[in-house]
Amino acid sequence: MKANVYHGARDVRVETVSDPVMKSDGDVILKITKSAICGSDLHFYRGNIPIDQGFVVGHEFMGVVEEAGKGVKNFKKGDKAVAPFWVSCGICSNCRNGYPTACTGGGGCFGFGEALGGFWGGQAEYVRIPFADTTLEKVPDESLDDSVIFLGDIFSTAYFCAEWGNIKPGNTVVVFGDGPLGLLATASAKLFGPSKIITVGHHDFRLDLAKKLGADHVINSKNGDHIEQIMNLTHGEGVNVALECIGSNQAVLDSIKVARPGGTISFIGFMVQELPIPMLDFYLKDLTFRGGVCPAKNYIRKLLPLIQNGKIDPTAVITHDLPLADTPRGYELMDSKAENAIKVVITP
Ligand SMILES: [Zn+2]
Ligand SMILES: [Zn+2]
């Protein structure tokens, strides 16, 4: 099959690799109908997190069941399914407690190298899904791929960030980040009935989309002091909720600055650096700080109706739909933001 293979920093290539084969009765081979490039793929692309050379990457994908192992109960050939980015066994104590991304029974992340389980990813024609009954989630045959694929990662993650922000009706919310996650977190925050959403980024074309998705105000941090602007927009009080959607130490520190007393900071950015927290500010404002990796599996069925009922349209962030052979160009676009790229999806 053809697949997108990691070779080093800024070096991914679409090559012919061996077809995936069943390794256990619980496996499914999924024929990919749509995959995507995630912002977190840029970590290995930029060389921040080296992974194994020759590894098939991609952790945001969906498809139809090509082959189901004898032990698979919930899926048969032809079923349409979305994979969350994490493989989960469903029976270890972390899986049973609702934390499939902490699976200790053989789980791991698709497309992130041997260190995270060694599961080849979905920027490919086919992928092996271990523990298919618990890892995969079925979606209705009539679902449009572009609408539901992000349930496996960025929409679920963005919604999770808003949910963990504990937004109450009438609250003020700031979203840090104008990437696909920040944009979908803006749209998700809107569902909780805040009085004001302020989205902070540094690309006007993305902030324009943030406005369409629900931001009442947008701030381009290249134009003046964004902290001062947030404080002005909240009459000097600060926000009830800050959503950190970048994975940036500075955005976490900014969140602490702009949160009003009793506020909540929710973060889902992929934090790869250590961060000293100004604990006295935190202490004196009685803040709540929560976040982490989204247990996306838990959100696929929960969020599907929001798409079906038109409450949210995750396709809004798609700017490019490329054939599999052009996946390396998709990485270049997501990395450089050339052609006003926001989210690149891949059709094998
Ligand atoms: Zn991702
Ligand atoms: Zn498990």
Coordinates of C-alpha atoms and ligand atoms in Angstrom, one line a residue:
M1 CA 0.0 0.0 0.0
K2 CA 1.0 3.7 -0.2
A3 CA 1.6 5.5 3.1
N4 CA 3.2 8.6 4.4
V5 CA 6.4 7.7 6.1
Y6 CA 8.6 9.7 8.5
H7 CA 12.3 10.0 7.6
G8 CA 13.5 12.9 9.7
A9 CA 12.8 16.6 10.4
R10 CA 10.9 18.1 7.5
D11 CA 11.2 14.9 5.6
V12 CA 8.1 12.8 5.2
R13 CA 7.6 10.8 2.0
V14 CA 4.7 8.8 0.4
E15 CA 6.1 5.4 -0.3
T16 CA 5.1 1.8 -0.9
V17 CA 5.1 -0.1 2.4
S18 CA 3.9 -3.6 3.4
D19 CA 0.1 -3.9 3.8
P20 CA -1.1 -4.1 7.4
V21 CA -1.9 -7.7 8.5
M22 CA -4.1 -8.9 11.4
K23 CA -2.0 -9.7 14.5
S24 CA -4.9 -10.7 16.7
D25 CA -8.5 -11.9 16.5
G26 CA -9.6 -8.5 17.9
D27 CA -8.0 -6.5 15.1
V28 CA -9.7 -4.8 12.3
I29 CA -8.1 -3.7 9.0
L30 CA -9.6 -0.3 8.1
K31 CA -9.6 1.0 4.6
I32 CA -8.9 4.7 5.0
T33 CA -11.4 7.0 3.3
K34 CA -10.1 10.3 4.9
S35 CA -7.2 11.3 7.1
A36 CA -5.8 14.6 8.3
I37 CA -2.6 16.2 9.4
C38 CA -2.8 17.3 13.0
G39 CA -1.0 20.2 14.6
S40 CA 0.7 17.6 16.9
D41 CA 2.2 15.9 13.8
L42 CA 4.2 19.1 13.4
H43 CA 6.1 18.3 16.5
F44 CA 7.9 15.4 14.8
Y45 CA 7.9 17.2 11.5
R46 CA 9.8 20.1 13.0
G47 CA 12.1 17.7 14.8
N48 CA 10.9 18.6 18.3
I49 CA 10.0 15.0 19.0
P50 CA 12.0 12.6 16.9
I51 CA 10.3 9.3 16.1
D52 CA 11.5 6.2 14.3
Q53 CA 12.6 6.5 10.7
G54 CA 10.4 4.5 8.3
F55 CA 7.4 4.8 10.6
V56 CA 3.9 5.4 9.0
V57 CA 2.4 8.5 10.6
G58 CA -1.0 10.0 11.1
H59 CA -3.4 9.7 14.0
E60 CA -6.5 11.4 12.7
F61 CA -8.4 9.2 10.3
M62 CA -11.5 7.2 9.5
G63 CA -12.6 4.6 7.0
V64 CA -14.6 1.5 6.3
V65 CA -13.9 -2.0 7.8
E66 CA -12.0 -4.1 5.2
E67 CA -11.5 -7.1 7.4
A68 CA -12.6 -7.9 11.0
G69 CA -10.9 -10.5 13.2
K70 CA -12.9 -13.5 14.4
G71 CA -13.1 -12.1 17.9
V72 CA -14.5 -8.7 16.8
K73 CA -18.1 -8.3 17.9
N74 CA -19.1 -4.7 17.0
F75 CA -17.8 -4.4 13.4
K76 CA -18.2 -6.2 10.2
K77 CA -16.8 -5.6 6.7
G78 CA -18.2 -2.4 5.2
D79 CA -19.0 -0.6 8.5
K80 CA -18.0 3.1 8.6
A81 CA -15.9 4.0 11.6
V82 CA -13.8 6.8 13.1
A83 CA -10.7 6.0 15.1
P84 CA -9.7 8.1 18.1
F85 CA -6.0 8.8 18.0
W86 CA -5.3 6.4 20.9
V87 CA -5.6 2.6 20.9
S88 CA -7.3 1.3 24.0
C89 CA -7.8 -2.2 25.4
G90 CA -11.1 -1.4 27.2
I91 CA -10.3 -3.7 30.1
C92 CA -7.4 -2.3 32.1
S93 CA -8.3 -0.1 35.1
N94 CA -7.5 3.1 33.3
C95 CA -9.7 2.2 30.4
R96 CA -12.5 1.1 32.7
N97 CA -12.2 4.4 34.6
G98 CA -12.7 6.4 31.5
Y99 CA -9.1 7.3 30.6
P100 CA -8.4 5.3 27.4
T101 CA -5.4 7.5 26.7
A102 CA -3.8 6.1 29.8
C103 CA -4.4 2.5 28.7
T104 CA -1.9 0.1 30.3
G105 CA -3.3 -3.0 28.5
G106 CA -1.4 -2.6 25.2
G107 CA -2.7 0.8 24.1
G108 CA -0.8 3.7 22.5
C109 CA -1.0 6.4 20.0
F110 CA -1.4 5.8 16.2
G111 CA 1.4 7.1 14.1
F112 CA 3.8 8.3 16.8
G113 CA 6.6 5.7 16.7
E114 CA 7.6 2.8 18.9
A115 CA 7.7 4.8 22.1
L116 CA 4.0 5.3 22.0
G117 CA 3.0 1.8 21.2
G118 CA 4.4 1.2 17.7
F119 CA 1.1 1.5 15.9
W120 CA 1.4 2.6 12.3
G121 CA -0.8 5.6 11.5
G122 CA -3.6 6.4 9.1
Q123 CA -2.0 8.7 6.5
A124 CA -2.1 5.6 4.4
E125 CA -4.5 3.4 2.4
Y126 CA -5.0 0.9 5.2
V127 CA -4.3 0.7 8.9
R128 CA -4.5 -2.0 11.5
I129 CA -6.8 -1.2 14.4
P130 CA -5.9 -3.2 17.6
F131 CA -8.7 -3.9 20.1
A132 CA -11.1 -2.8 17.4
D133 CA -14.2 -3.3 19.6
T134 CA -13.0 -0.7 22.1
T135 CA -10.7 1.5 20.0
L136 CA -13.0 2.2 17.0
E137 CA -16.4 4.0 17.0
K138 CA -19.0 3.3 14.4
V139 CA -20.6 6.3 12.6
P140 CA -23.7 6.2 10.4
D141 CA -23.0 5.2 6.8
E142 CA -24.5 8.4 5.5
S143 CA -22.1 10.6 7.6
L144 CA -19.9 12.8 5.5
D145 CA -16.2 12.0 6.1
D146 CA -15.2 15.7 6.3
S147 CA -17.9 16.3 9.0
V148 CA -17.1 13.4 11.3
I149 CA -13.3 12.7 10.9
F150 CA -12.4 15.3 13.5
L151 CA -14.4 13.5 16.2
G152 CA -11.3 11.3 16.4
D153 CA -9.1 14.2 17.5
I154 CA -9.4 17.9 17.0
F155 CA -13.1 18.5 17.5
S156 CA -13.3 16.2 20.5
T157 CA -10.1 17.8 21.9
A158 CA -11.4 21.3 21.4
Y159 CA -14.8 20.5 22.9
F160 CA -13.1 18.7 25.9
C161 CA -11.1 21.9 26.5
A162 CA -14.3 24.0 26.5
E163 CA -16.1 21.5 28.7
W164 CA -13.2 21.4 31.2
G165 CA -13.2 25.1 31.3
N166 CA -16.5 24.8 33.2
I167 CA -18.1 27.7 31.2
K168 CA -21.3 28.9 32.8
P169 CA -23.9 30.9 30.9
G170 CA -22.9 34.6 31.0
N171 CA -19.2 33.9 31.5
T172 CA -16.4 35.6 29.7
V173 CA -14.0 33.3 27.9
V174 CA -10.6 33.8 26.2
V175 CA -9.3 31.3 23.7
F176 CA -5.6 31.3 23.1
G177 CA -4.8 30.0 19.7
D178 CA -6.1 30.5 16.2
G179 CA -5.1 27.1 14.8
P180 CA -7.7 24.3 14.1
L181 CA -8.0 23.6 17.9
G182 CA -8.4 27.2 18.9
L183 CA -11.0 27.7 16.2
L184 CA -13.0 24.7 17.1
A185 CA -12.6 25.5 20.9
T186 CA -14.1 28.9 20.0
A187 CA -17.1 27.2 18.3
S188 CA -17.4 24.7 21.2
A189 CA -17.2 27.4 23.9
K190 CA -20.2 29.1 22.2
L191 CA -22.3 26.1 22.9
F192 CA -22.0 26.7 26.7
G193 CA -23.7 30.1 26.5
P194 CA -20.9 32.6 27.5
S195 CA -21.6 36.3 27.2
K196 CA -18.3 37.0 25.5
I197 CA -15.7 35.0 23.7
I198 CA -12.3 36.6 22.9
T199 CA -10.0 34.6 20.6
V200 CA -6.3 35.5 20.5
G201 CA -4.0 34.5 17.7
H202 CA -1.6 36.1 15.2
H203 CA -3.1 35.4 11.8
D204 CA -5.8 37.7 10.5
F205 CA -7.2 35.1 8.1
R206 CA -7.7 32.6 11.0
L207 CA -9.1 35.2 13.3
D208 CA -11.7 36.1 10.6
L209 CA -12.8 32.5 10.8
A210 CA -12.9 32.7 14.6
K211 CA -15.4 35.5 14.3
K212 CA -17.6 33.3 12.1
L213 CA -17.4 30.5 14.5
G214 CA -18.5 32.5 17.5
A215 CA -15.8 34.9 18.7
D216 CA -17.2 38.2 19.8
H217 CA -13.8 39.8 19.7
V218 CA -10.5 38.7 18.2
I219 CA -7.1 40.0 19.0
N220 CA -4.1 39.7 16.8
S221 CA -1.3 39.6 19.3
K222 CA 1.0 41.2 16.8
N223 CA -1.0 44.4 17.2
G224 CA -0.3 45.7 20.6
D225 CA -0.4 44.2 24.1
H226 CA -3.0 41.4 24.1
I227 CA -3.2 41.2 27.9
E228 CA -4.1 44.9 28.1
Q229 CA -6.7 44.4 25.4
I230 CA -8.3 41.4 27.1
M231 CA -8.5 43.3 30.4
N232 CA -10.1 46.3 28.6
L233 CA -12.6 44.0 26.9
T234 CA -13.6 42.6 30.4
H235 CA -13.8 46.0 32.1
G236 CA -10.6 45.3 34.0
E237 CA -12.0 42.2 35.7
G238 CA -10.4 39.5 33.6
V239 CA -12.1 36.4 32.2
N240 CA -13.9 33.6 33.9
V241 CA -12.4 31.0 31.7
A242 CA -9.2 30.7 29.7
L243 CA -8.8 28.0 27.1
E244 CA -5.2 27.3 26.1
C245 CA -5.2 25.7 22.7
I246 CA -1.5 26.1 21.6
G247 CA 0.7 24.1 23.9
S248 CA 2.6 27.3 24.7
N249 CA 4.2 28.1 28.1
Q250 CA 3.5 31.8 27.4
A251 CA -0.2 31.2 26.8
V252 CA -0.5 29.4 30.1
L253 CA 1.2 32.3 31.9
D254 CA -1.0 34.8 30.0
S255 CA -4.0 32.7 31.1
I256 CA -3.0 33.1 34.7
K257 CA -2.7 36.9 34.2
V258 CA -6.1 37.4 32.6
A259 CA -8.1 34.9 34.7
R260 CA -10.3 36.7 37.2
P261 CA -10.5 35.3 40.8
G262 CA -12.3 32.0 40.9
G263 CA -11.5 31.5 37.2
T264 CA -10.6 28.3 35.4
I265 CA -7.8 27.6 33.0
S266 CA -8.2 24.6 30.7
F267 CA -5.4 23.5 28.5
I268 CA -5.2 21.0 25.7
G269 CA -2.2 22.2 23.8
F270 CA 0.5 19.6 23.6
M271 CA 2.9 20.9 26.3
V272 CA 6.4 19.5 25.7
Q273 CA 8.4 21.9 27.9
E274 CA 8.6 22.3 31.7
L275 CA 6.9 25.4 33.0
P276 CA 7.4 27.2 36.3
I277 CA 4.0 28.5 37.5
P278 CA 3.8 31.8 39.4
M279 CA 2.1 30.1 42.4
L280 CA 1.5 33.2 44.4
D281 CA -0.7 34.8 41.6
F282 CA -2.4 31.4 41.3
Y283 CA -3.0 31.2 45.0
L284 CA -4.3 34.7 45.5
K285 CA -6.8 34.3 42.7
D286 CA -8.1 30.8 43.7
L287 CA -7.7 29.5 40.2
T288 CA -8.5 26.1 38.8
F289 CA -6.0 24.7 36.3
R290 CA -7.0 21.5 34.5
G291 CA -6.4 19.9 31.1
G292 CA -4.4 17.3 29.4
V293 CA -4.8 14.8 26.6
C294 CA -8.4 14.3 25.5
P295 CA -9.9 10.9 25.9
A296 CA -11.3 11.3 22.4
K297 CA -12.9 7.9 22.4
N298 CA -15.4 9.1 25.0
Y299 CA -16.5 12.0 22.9
I300 CA -17.1 10.5 19.5
R301 CA -20.6 9.3 20.2
K302 CA -21.4 12.2 22.5
L303 CA -20.5 14.9 20.0
L304 CA -21.9 13.2 16.8
P305 CA -25.4 14.6 17.4
L306 CA -24.0 18.2 17.5
I307 CA -22.8 17.6 13.9
Q308 CA -25.9 15.8 12.8
N309 CA -28.1 18.6 14.2
G310 CA -26.0 21.3 12.6
K311 CA -25.0 22.8 16.0
I312 CA -21.4 22.8 14.9
D313 CA -19.7 22.3 11.6
P314 CA -16.1 21.1 12.0
T315 CA -15.5 21.3 8.2
A316 CA -15.2 25.1 8.6
V317 CA -11.5 24.7 9.4
I318 CA -10.7 22.6 6.3
T319 CA -8.7 24.6 3.8
H320 CA -7.1 21.9 1.7
D321 CA -8.1 18.4 0.6
L322 CA -5.1 16.7 -1.0
P323 CA -4.5 13.3 -2.5
L324 CA -2.4 10.9 -0.4
A325 CA 0.6 11.4 -2.8
D326 CA 0.6 15.1 -1.9
T327 CA 0.7 14.5 1.9
P328 CA 4.3 16.0 2.2
R329 CA 3.0 19.2 0.6
G330 CA 0.2 19.2 3.2
Y331 CA 2.8 19.2 6.0
E332 CA 4.6 22.1 4.3
L333 CA 1.4 24.0 4.2
M334 CA 0.4 23.3 7.8
D335 CA 3.9 24.2 8.9
S336 CA 4.3 27.4 6.9
K337 CA 0.6 28.4 6.8
A338 CA 1.2 29.2 3.1
E339 CA -2.0 29.6 1.0
N340 CA -3.7 30.5 4.2
A341 CA -3.7 26.9 5.3
I342 CA -5.5 26.0 8.4
K343 CA -6.4 22.3 8.3
V344 CA -5.3 19.8 5.6
V345 CA -7.2 16.6 5.0
I346 CA -6.0 13.7 2.9
T347 CA -8.1 11.6 0.6
P348 CA -6.4 8.3 -0.3
Ligands
ZN1 ZN -3.7 15.2 17.1
ZN2 ZN -6.7 -0.3 28.6

